[in-house]
Steps between C-alpha positions, in 0.01 A plus 500: 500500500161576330326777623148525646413736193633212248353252691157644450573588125557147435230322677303743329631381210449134548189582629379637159673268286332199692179659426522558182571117446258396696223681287606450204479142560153491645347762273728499168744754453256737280246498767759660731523876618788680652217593767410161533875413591551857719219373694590117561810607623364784725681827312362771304472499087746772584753319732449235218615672215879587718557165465360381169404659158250236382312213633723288278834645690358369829363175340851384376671669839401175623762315279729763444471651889887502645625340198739744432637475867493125483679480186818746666496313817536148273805664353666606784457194664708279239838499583734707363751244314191482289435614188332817475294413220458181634403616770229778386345257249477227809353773687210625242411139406462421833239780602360493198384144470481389909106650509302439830072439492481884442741534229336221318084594573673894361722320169152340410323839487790605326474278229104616427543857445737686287493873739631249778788343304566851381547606893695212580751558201539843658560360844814389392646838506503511911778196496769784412518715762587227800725277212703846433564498835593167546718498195655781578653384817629191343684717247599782734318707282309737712565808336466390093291440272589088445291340759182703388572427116534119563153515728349687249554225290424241718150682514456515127627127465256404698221690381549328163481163607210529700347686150585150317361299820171704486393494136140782428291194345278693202273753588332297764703709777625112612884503550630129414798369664804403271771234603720501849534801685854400634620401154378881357641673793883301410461586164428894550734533773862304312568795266557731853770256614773626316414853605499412859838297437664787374352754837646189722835497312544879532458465847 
């Protein structure tokens, strides 16, 4: 169970996140201060910058916000007779492409400045932590180094399709979007199949 402690972290969390969206969609994201966002969501600049380095971490914390634990829970929910790869590419594609109201008014923002595709690139680094985990336990691999490799991977896989989805358009700071997110996401992820074959076989 969740703590009070964590509890208050994280609505603090989704308190600054939603804030940041919701100002950089009224006012532009340029015209948007970290004091600005400290005060809509009723913290201090200081409290603020515990949670977020930049305005552009909290504005794409709105898309990227529990991604990470989303994606781990997806994978531990498929069965185990599946696939492994199967069933971490499922899993990614999945919470990558289902995107609510928020996810969608935060992807458009996304697309008009290059600082916030840069911070959403970056955002893929959190999925490794929770899918190391996960991993791990389907491989009985608690103690090695496998399950953090193959998430690793799964991090940087991802980060380079979402590079090819999100293309800098000139100098303009306008990021253009390039083809189907799903199909980039397959294509980055297949070369890590055989590598999580082989982890499942050693098992």
């Amino acid at each position: 169970m969740t703590g009070l402690r964590e509890r208050k972290k994280q609505a603090t969390r989704e308190a600054l996140r939603e804030a940041a969206l919701r100002l950089a969609v009224e006012r532009g994201p340029d015209q948007v201060r970290v004091e600005d966002i400290a005060e809509a969501a009723g913290v201090s600049p200081r409290t603020y910058n515990n949670y977020f380095a930049s305005r552009e971490q909290a504005i794409v914390a709105a898309v990227t916000g529990d991604r990470e634990a989303r994606v781990a829970a997806a994978v531990a929910d498929r069965p185990t007779e599946v696939r492994l790869a199967d069933a971490v590419t499922e899993a990614v594609i999945e919470q990558y492409t289902n995107s609510g109201e928020h996810e969608r008014e935060a992807l458009l923002l996304i697309t008009t400045r290059t600082p916030l595709r840069d911070a959403y690139l970056d955002a893929t680094a959190t999925i490794e932590p929770p899918l190391t985990a996960v991993i791990a336990e389907r491989l009985g691999d608690a103690g090695g180094h496998t399950a953090r490799v193959l998430a690793a991977s799964v991090a940087a896989a991802v980060r380079i399709a979402l590079e090819s989805w999100l293309q800098p358009s000139g100098t303009s700071g306008l990021v253009a979007v390039s083809g189907s997110l799903p199909d980039q996401l397959r294509a980055a992820l297949a070369p890590l199949a055989p590598a999580f074959d082989a982890a499942v076989k050693r098992v």
